[in-house]
Amino acid sequence: MSSSKRTTRALLLVQKMLEAHESEISCSECAEKMDCLAELKVVGKTPEGALEAIERHVECCHCCAAEFEALLAILKMESSAETHEA
Amino acid sequence: MPDRTNDQWLTDLRSSSEERDSALHDLRARLQRGIFFYLSHERSDLAGLAPEELQHMAEDFSQEAILRVLDNLDSFRGDSQFTTWATKVAVRIAISELRRSRYKDFSLDALTAEGDLRESNLTSINSTPPDRPETVTEKSEVLNRVQEAFREVLTPRQRAAMEAIILEGIPLEIVATQLGTNRNALYKLIFDARRKLRLRLSEQGMSPEYIMDLFES
C-alpha cells in the first residue's frame, strides 16, 4: 500500500472518531422512538430528553440515519400533500 | 381516504368486518405512496429503474410491512400517529431489502486480513503545501501511532468491523450478518472500539483534534 493511501486511511479513521458523537443507546432503542422524533422534526420542534438521545444516535449511526431521513422525507411529502388538499 | 384516530386504526384492523378491509386498503395505499415516493425521489441508485418497477417494489415492501404491522399491533403504544409508526416499519423493510440486494456479494474476508489500514479509493483529505522537515517527522510519528493503535488495541473482530463500517461505509446489518451478530451488538462493538482507540491515542498525548489540526495546518 502506498504511504499516501495509508495516510488517508488513518486520517479518515481519526476524522470519523472526531466527527462521531458517542451515543449509548442502541439501534433498537432508536428505531423504537424514531417515529416520534420524525413527527417533531416535521413541525420544526427541537427534541428534548429521550428524543434528544435518539437524535444523537441518528447523527452517529449511518444506518439509523438513512432510515430516519427516509421516514422524514415521506412524512414531509404527506404533510405537504395534506396542506394542498386542505 | 378517511382520517382515523390511532384507536380507530387499531379497532378497525383488529375487527373482522368491512372496517378491517377498508382500513387495510387505506393503510396499503398510504404505505405504497410513501415508499414509492422514497424510491423515486430519495434513491439516486434507483434512478435507472422505470416507474413501474419502482411501483412494483413499493407494492412488495408495503405488503410485507402490512403483515408485520398486523403482527405487531400490540406493540404500538400510541406515541406517534399510527400511520407514522406503520411507515417507519415499511421504511425499515424497504431499506433492509435494498441493502441486502446491494451488498449481496460483499465479503468481510475480502477486507483486512493483516490488521493494517488497507488501501481504498478515497481521495486525500490532506492536500496542503509541502511541510517543514520537523512537521513531516511529527506527522509520520502520529500516523505510525494511529496504525499501531488500530493494530494493537482492537480485536480482529473490531478491526474488521471498523474497516467495513467506518472506512468502507458498509451498513451495520450487512456486516452484522457476516459476523454472526446483530445490529445492536455490532453498534456496541464499534462504540467500544472507538473508545479504545481514543483512549490509547490520548494516553500518548494525541487527541483526535490534535491529529486533525496537525494534518490540516
Coordinates of C-alpha atoms in Angstrom, one line a residue:
Chain A
M1 CA 0.0 0.0 0.0
S2 CA 1.3 3.5 -0.8
S3 CA 2.1 5.7 2.1
S4 CA -0.3 8.4 0.9
K5 CA -3.1 5.9 0.8
R6 CA -2.2 4.7 4.3
T7 CA -2.1 8.2 5.5
T8 CA -5.5 8.9 4.0
R9 CA -7.0 5.8 5.7
A10 CA -5.5 6.6 9.1
L11 CA -6.7 10.2 8.9
L12 CA -10.1 9.1 7.8
L13 CA -10.3 6.9 10.8
V14 CA -9.3 9.7 13.1
Q15 CA -11.7 12.1 11.4
K16 CA -14.6 9.6 11.9
M17 CA -13.7 9.3 15.5
L18 CA -13.7 13.0 15.8
E19 CA -17.0 13.6 13.9
A20 CA -18.9 10.9 15.7
H21 CA -20.8 11.9 18.8
E22 CA -20.9 9.0 21.2
S23 CA -24.4 7.6 21.8
E24 CA -25.1 5.0 24.5
I25 CA -28.4 3.9 23.1
S26 CA -28.8 1.0 20.7
C27 CA -30.2 0.9 17.2
S28 CA -33.3 -0.9 18.5
E29 CA -34.0 1.9 21.0
C30 CA -33.5 4.4 18.3
A31 CA -35.9 2.5 16.0
E32 CA -38.5 2.4 18.7
K33 CA -38.8 6.1 19.0
M34 CA -37.6 7.3 15.6
D35 CA -41.2 8.0 14.5
C36 CA -41.7 10.4 17.4
L37 CA -38.6 12.3 16.5
A38 CA -39.6 12.5 12.9
E39 CA -43.0 13.9 13.7
L40 CA -41.3 16.5 15.9
K41 CA -38.9 17.4 13.1
V42 CA -41.7 17.8 10.6
V43 CA -43.3 20.6 12.6
G44 CA -39.9 22.1 13.3
K45 CA -39.7 21.5 17.0
T46 CA -36.5 20.7 19.0
P47 CA -36.3 17.3 20.6
E48 CA -35.7 17.1 24.4
G49 CA -34.9 14.3 26.8
A50 CA -35.2 10.8 25.4
L51 CA -35.8 12.1 21.8
E52 CA -32.6 14.2 22.1
A53 CA -30.7 11.0 22.7
I54 CA -32.4 9.5 19.7
E55 CA -31.3 12.4 17.6
R56 CA -27.7 12.0 18.8
H57 CA -27.8 8.3 17.9
V58 CA -29.1 9.2 14.4
E59 CA -26.2 11.6 14.0
C60 CA -23.6 8.9 14.7
C61 CA -25.2 5.8 13.1
H62 CA -25.4 6.0 9.4
C63 CA -27.8 3.0 9.2
C64 CA -30.3 4.6 11.5
A65 CA -29.7 8.0 9.8
A66 CA -30.7 6.5 6.4
E67 CA -33.9 5.1 7.9
F68 CA -34.7 8.3 9.7
E69 CA -34.1 10.5 6.7
A70 CA -36.3 8.3 4.6
L71 CA -39.1 8.4 7.2
L72 CA -38.8 12.2 7.5
A73 CA -38.9 12.7 3.7
I74 CA -42.1 10.6 3.5
L75 CA -43.7 12.5 6.4
K76 CA -42.9 15.8 4.8
M77 CA -44.3 14.7 1.5
E78 CA -47.5 13.5 3.2
S79 CA -47.7 16.8 5.2
S80 CA -47.3 18.8 2.1
A81 CA -49.9 16.8 0.2
E82 CA -52.4 17.3 3.1
T83 CA -51.7 21.0 3.1
H84 CA -52.5 21.2 -0.7
E85 CA -55.7 19.1 -0.2
A86 CA -57.0 21.3 2.6
Chain B
M1 CA -59.0 8.4 2.5
P2 CA -60.7 8.9 5.8
D3 CA -58.8 10.3 8.7
R4 CA -58.7 7.8 11.6
T5 CA -57.5 8.3 15.1
N6 CA -55.0 5.8 16.4
D7 CA -57.7 4.0 18.3
Q8 CA -59.8 3.7 15.2
W9 CA -56.9 2.2 13.3
L10 CA -56.4 -0.4 16.0
T11 CA -60.1 -1.2 16.3
D12 CA -60.6 -1.4 12.6
L13 CA -57.5 -3.5 11.9
R14 CA -58.5 -5.9 14.7
S15 CA -62.1 -6.3 13.6
S16 CA -63.3 -8.9 11.3
S17 CA -65.7 -6.8 9.3
E18 CA -65.8 -4.4 6.4
E19 CA -64.0 -1.9 8.5
R20 CA -60.9 -4.1 8.5
D21 CA -60.9 -4.4 4.7
S22 CA -61.3 -0.7 4.4
A23 CA -58.5 0.1 6.9
L24 CA -56.2 -2.4 5.2
H25 CA -56.9 -0.8 1.9
D26 CA -56.2 2.7 3.2
L27 CA -53.1 1.6 5.0
R28 CA -51.7 -0.2 2.0
A29 CA -52.4 2.8 -0.2
R30 CA -50.7 5.1 2.2
L31 CA -47.6 2.9 2.6
Q32 CA -47.3 2.4 -1.1
R33 CA -47.4 6.1 -1.8
G34 CA -44.8 6.8 0.8
I35 CA -42.4 4.1 -0.2
F36 CA -42.8 4.9 -3.9
F37 CA -42.0 8.5 -3.1
Y38 CA -38.9 7.4 -1.2
L39 CA -37.7 5.0 -4.0
S40 CA -38.4 7.5 -6.8
H41 CA -37.2 10.8 -5.1
E42 CA -34.7 9.8 -2.4
R43 CA -32.7 7.0 -4.0
S44 CA -30.3 8.1 -6.7
D45 CA -29.1 4.5 -7.0
L46 CA -32.5 3.5 -8.3
A47 CA -32.8 6.4 -10.8
G48 CA -32.3 4.0 -13.7
L49 CA -35.4 2.0 -12.9
A50 CA -38.7 2.5 -14.6
P51 CA -41.6 4.0 -12.5
E52 CA -43.5 0.7 -13.0
E53 CA -40.6 -1.2 -11.5
L54 CA -40.4 1.2 -8.6
Q55 CA -44.1 0.9 -8.1
H56 CA -43.8 -2.9 -8.0
M57 CA -41.1 -2.7 -5.4
A58 CA -43.2 -0.3 -3.4
E59 CA -46.1 -2.7 -3.5
D60 CA -43.9 -5.6 -2.3
F61 CA -42.4 -3.7 0.5
S62 CA -45.7 -2.3 1.6
Q63 CA -47.3 -5.8 1.6
E64 CA -44.6 -7.1 3.8
A65 CA -44.9 -4.1 6.0
I66 CA -48.7 -4.6 6.4
L67 CA -48.1 -8.2 7.6
R68 CA -45.5 -7.0 10.1
V69 CA -47.8 -4.2 11.3
L70 CA -50.6 -6.6 11.8
D71 CA -48.3 -9.0 13.7
N72 CA -47.2 -6.2 16.0
L73 CA -50.3 -4.2 16.6
D74 CA -49.9 -4.8 20.4
S75 CA -46.5 -3.2 20.4
F76 CA -47.9 0.1 19.1
R77 CA -48.0 2.4 22.1
G78 CA -49.6 5.4 20.5
D79 CA -46.6 7.8 21.0
S80 CA -46.9 8.8 17.4
Q81 CA -49.5 8.7 14.7
F82 CA -50.4 5.2 13.8
T83 CA -49.6 5.9 10.1
T84 CA -46.2 7.3 11.1
W85 CA -45.4 4.1 13.0
A86 CA -46.5 1.9 10.1
T87 CA -44.5 4.0 7.7
K88 CA -41.4 3.5 9.9
V89 CA -42.0 -0.3 9.7
A90 CA -42.3 -0.1 5.9
V91 CA -39.2 2.1 5.6
R92 CA -37.1 -0.3 7.6
I93 CA -38.2 -3.2 5.5
A94 CA -37.6 -1.3 2.2
I95 CA -34.1 -0.1 3.2
S96 CA -33.1 -3.5 4.7
E97 CA -34.1 -5.3 1.4
L98 CA -32.3 -2.7 -0.7
R99 CA -29.2 -3.1 1.4
R100 CA -29.3 -6.9 1.2
S101 CA -29.6 -6.7 -2.5
R102 CA -26.9 -4.1 -3.0
Y103 CA -24.4 -5.9 -0.8
K104 CA -25.3 -9.5 -1.7
D105 CA -21.7 -10.1 -2.9
F106 CA -20.0 -8.3 -0.1
S107 CA -17.5 -10.3 1.8
L108 CA -15.8 -9.2 5.0
D109 CA -13.0 -11.6 4.3
A110 CA -12.1 -9.5 1.3
L111 CA -11.3 -6.6 3.6
T112 CA -8.5 -6.5 6.0
A113 CA -6.7 -9.7 7.0
E114 CA -3.4 -8.2 8.3
G115 CA -4.9 -5.8 10.8
D116 CA -3.5 -2.8 8.9
L117 CA -5.4 0.0 7.3
R118 CA -5.9 -1.2 3.8
E119 CA -5.9 0.8 0.6
S120 CA -9.1 2.3 -0.7
N121 CA -10.3 4.6 -3.4
L122 CA -10.5 7.5 -1.1
T123 CA -9.4 10.9 -2.1
S124 CA -6.8 12.5 0.0
I125 CA -8.1 14.7 2.8
N126 CA -4.6 16.2 3.1
S127 CA -3.6 18.4 0.2
T128 CA -1.8 21.2 1.9
P129 CA 1.5 22.8 0.8
P130 CA 4.8 21.0 1.5
D131 CA 5.7 20.7 5.2
R132 CA 8.8 21.8 7.0
P133 CA 11.1 18.8 7.9
E134 CA 10.1 18.8 11.6
T135 CA 6.4 18.7 10.6
V136 CA 7.0 15.8 8.3
T137 CA 8.6 13.9 11.1
E138 CA 5.7 14.8 13.5
K139 CA 3.1 13.7 11.0
S140 CA 4.9 10.5 10.3
E141 CA 5.2 9.7 14.0
V142 CA 1.5 10.4 14.6
L143 CA 0.4 8.2 11.7
N144 CA 2.6 5.4 13.0
R145 CA 0.9 5.7 16.4
V146 CA -2.6 5.6 14.8
Q147 CA -1.6 2.5 12.8
E148 CA -0.2 0.9 15.9
A149 CA -3.3 1.6 17.9
F150 CA -5.5 0.2 15.2
R151 CA -3.4 -3.0 15.1
E152 CA -2.7 -3.4 18.8
V153 CA -5.7 -2.1 20.7
L154 CA -8.5 -3.6 18.7
T155 CA -9.5 -7.2 18.4
P156 CA -9.6 -8.7 14.9
R157 CA -13.4 -8.6 15.1
Q158 CA -13.3 -4.9 16.0
R159 CA -10.8 -4.2 13.2
A160 CA -12.9 -5.9 10.7
A161 CA -16.0 -4.1 11.8
M162 CA -14.2 -0.7 11.8
E163 CA -12.8 -1.3 8.4
A164 CA -16.1 -2.3 6.9
I165 CA -18.4 0.2 8.7
I166 CA -16.3 3.3 9.4
L167 CA -13.9 3.2 6.5
E168 CA -15.9 1.5 3.8
G169 CA -19.4 2.6 4.8
I170 CA -20.9 -0.9 4.7
P171 CA -24.3 -0.9 6.5
L172 CA -24.2 -2.3 10.1
E173 CA -26.8 -5.0 9.4
I174 CA -24.8 -6.4 6.4
V175 CA -21.6 -6.6 8.5
A176 CA -23.6 -8.0 11.4
T177 CA -24.9 -10.8 9.3
Q178 CA -21.4 -11.7 8.2
L179 CA -20.0 -11.6 11.7
G180 CA -22.9 -13.7 13.0
T181 CA -24.2 -11.0 15.3
N182 CA -26.9 -8.4 15.3
R183 CA -27.0 -4.7 14.7
N184 CA -27.2 -3.7 18.3
A185 CA -24.3 -5.8 19.3
L186 CA -22.2 -4.5 16.4
Y187 CA -23.0 -0.9 17.2
K188 CA -21.7 -1.5 20.7
L189 CA -18.6 -3.3 19.3
I190 CA -17.8 -0.2 17.2
F191 CA -18.6 2.1 20.1
D192 CA -16.2 0.3 22.3
A193 CA -13.5 0.1 19.6
R194 CA -13.7 3.9 19.0
R195 CA -13.4 4.4 22.8
K196 CA -10.4 2.2 23.0
L197 CA -8.7 3.9 20.1
R198 CA -9.4 7.3 21.6
L199 CA -8.1 6.2 25.0
R200 CA -4.9 4.7 23.5
L201 CA -4.2 7.9 21.5
S202 CA -4.9 10.2 24.3
E203 CA -2.6 8.2 26.6
Q204 CA 0.1 9.1 24.1
G205 CA -0.9 12.7 24.2
M206 CA -2.7 12.7 20.9
S207 CA -6.3 13.7 20.8
P208 CA -8.2 13.3 17.6
E209 CA -8.5 17.1 17.5
Y210 CA -4.7 17.5 17.7
I211 CA -4.2 14.9 14.9
M212 CA -6.6 16.6 12.6
D213 CA -5.2 20.0 13.3
L214 CA -1.7 18.7 12.5
F215 CA -2.7 17.4 9.1
E216 CA -5.0 20.3 8.2
S217 CA -2.5 23.0 9.2

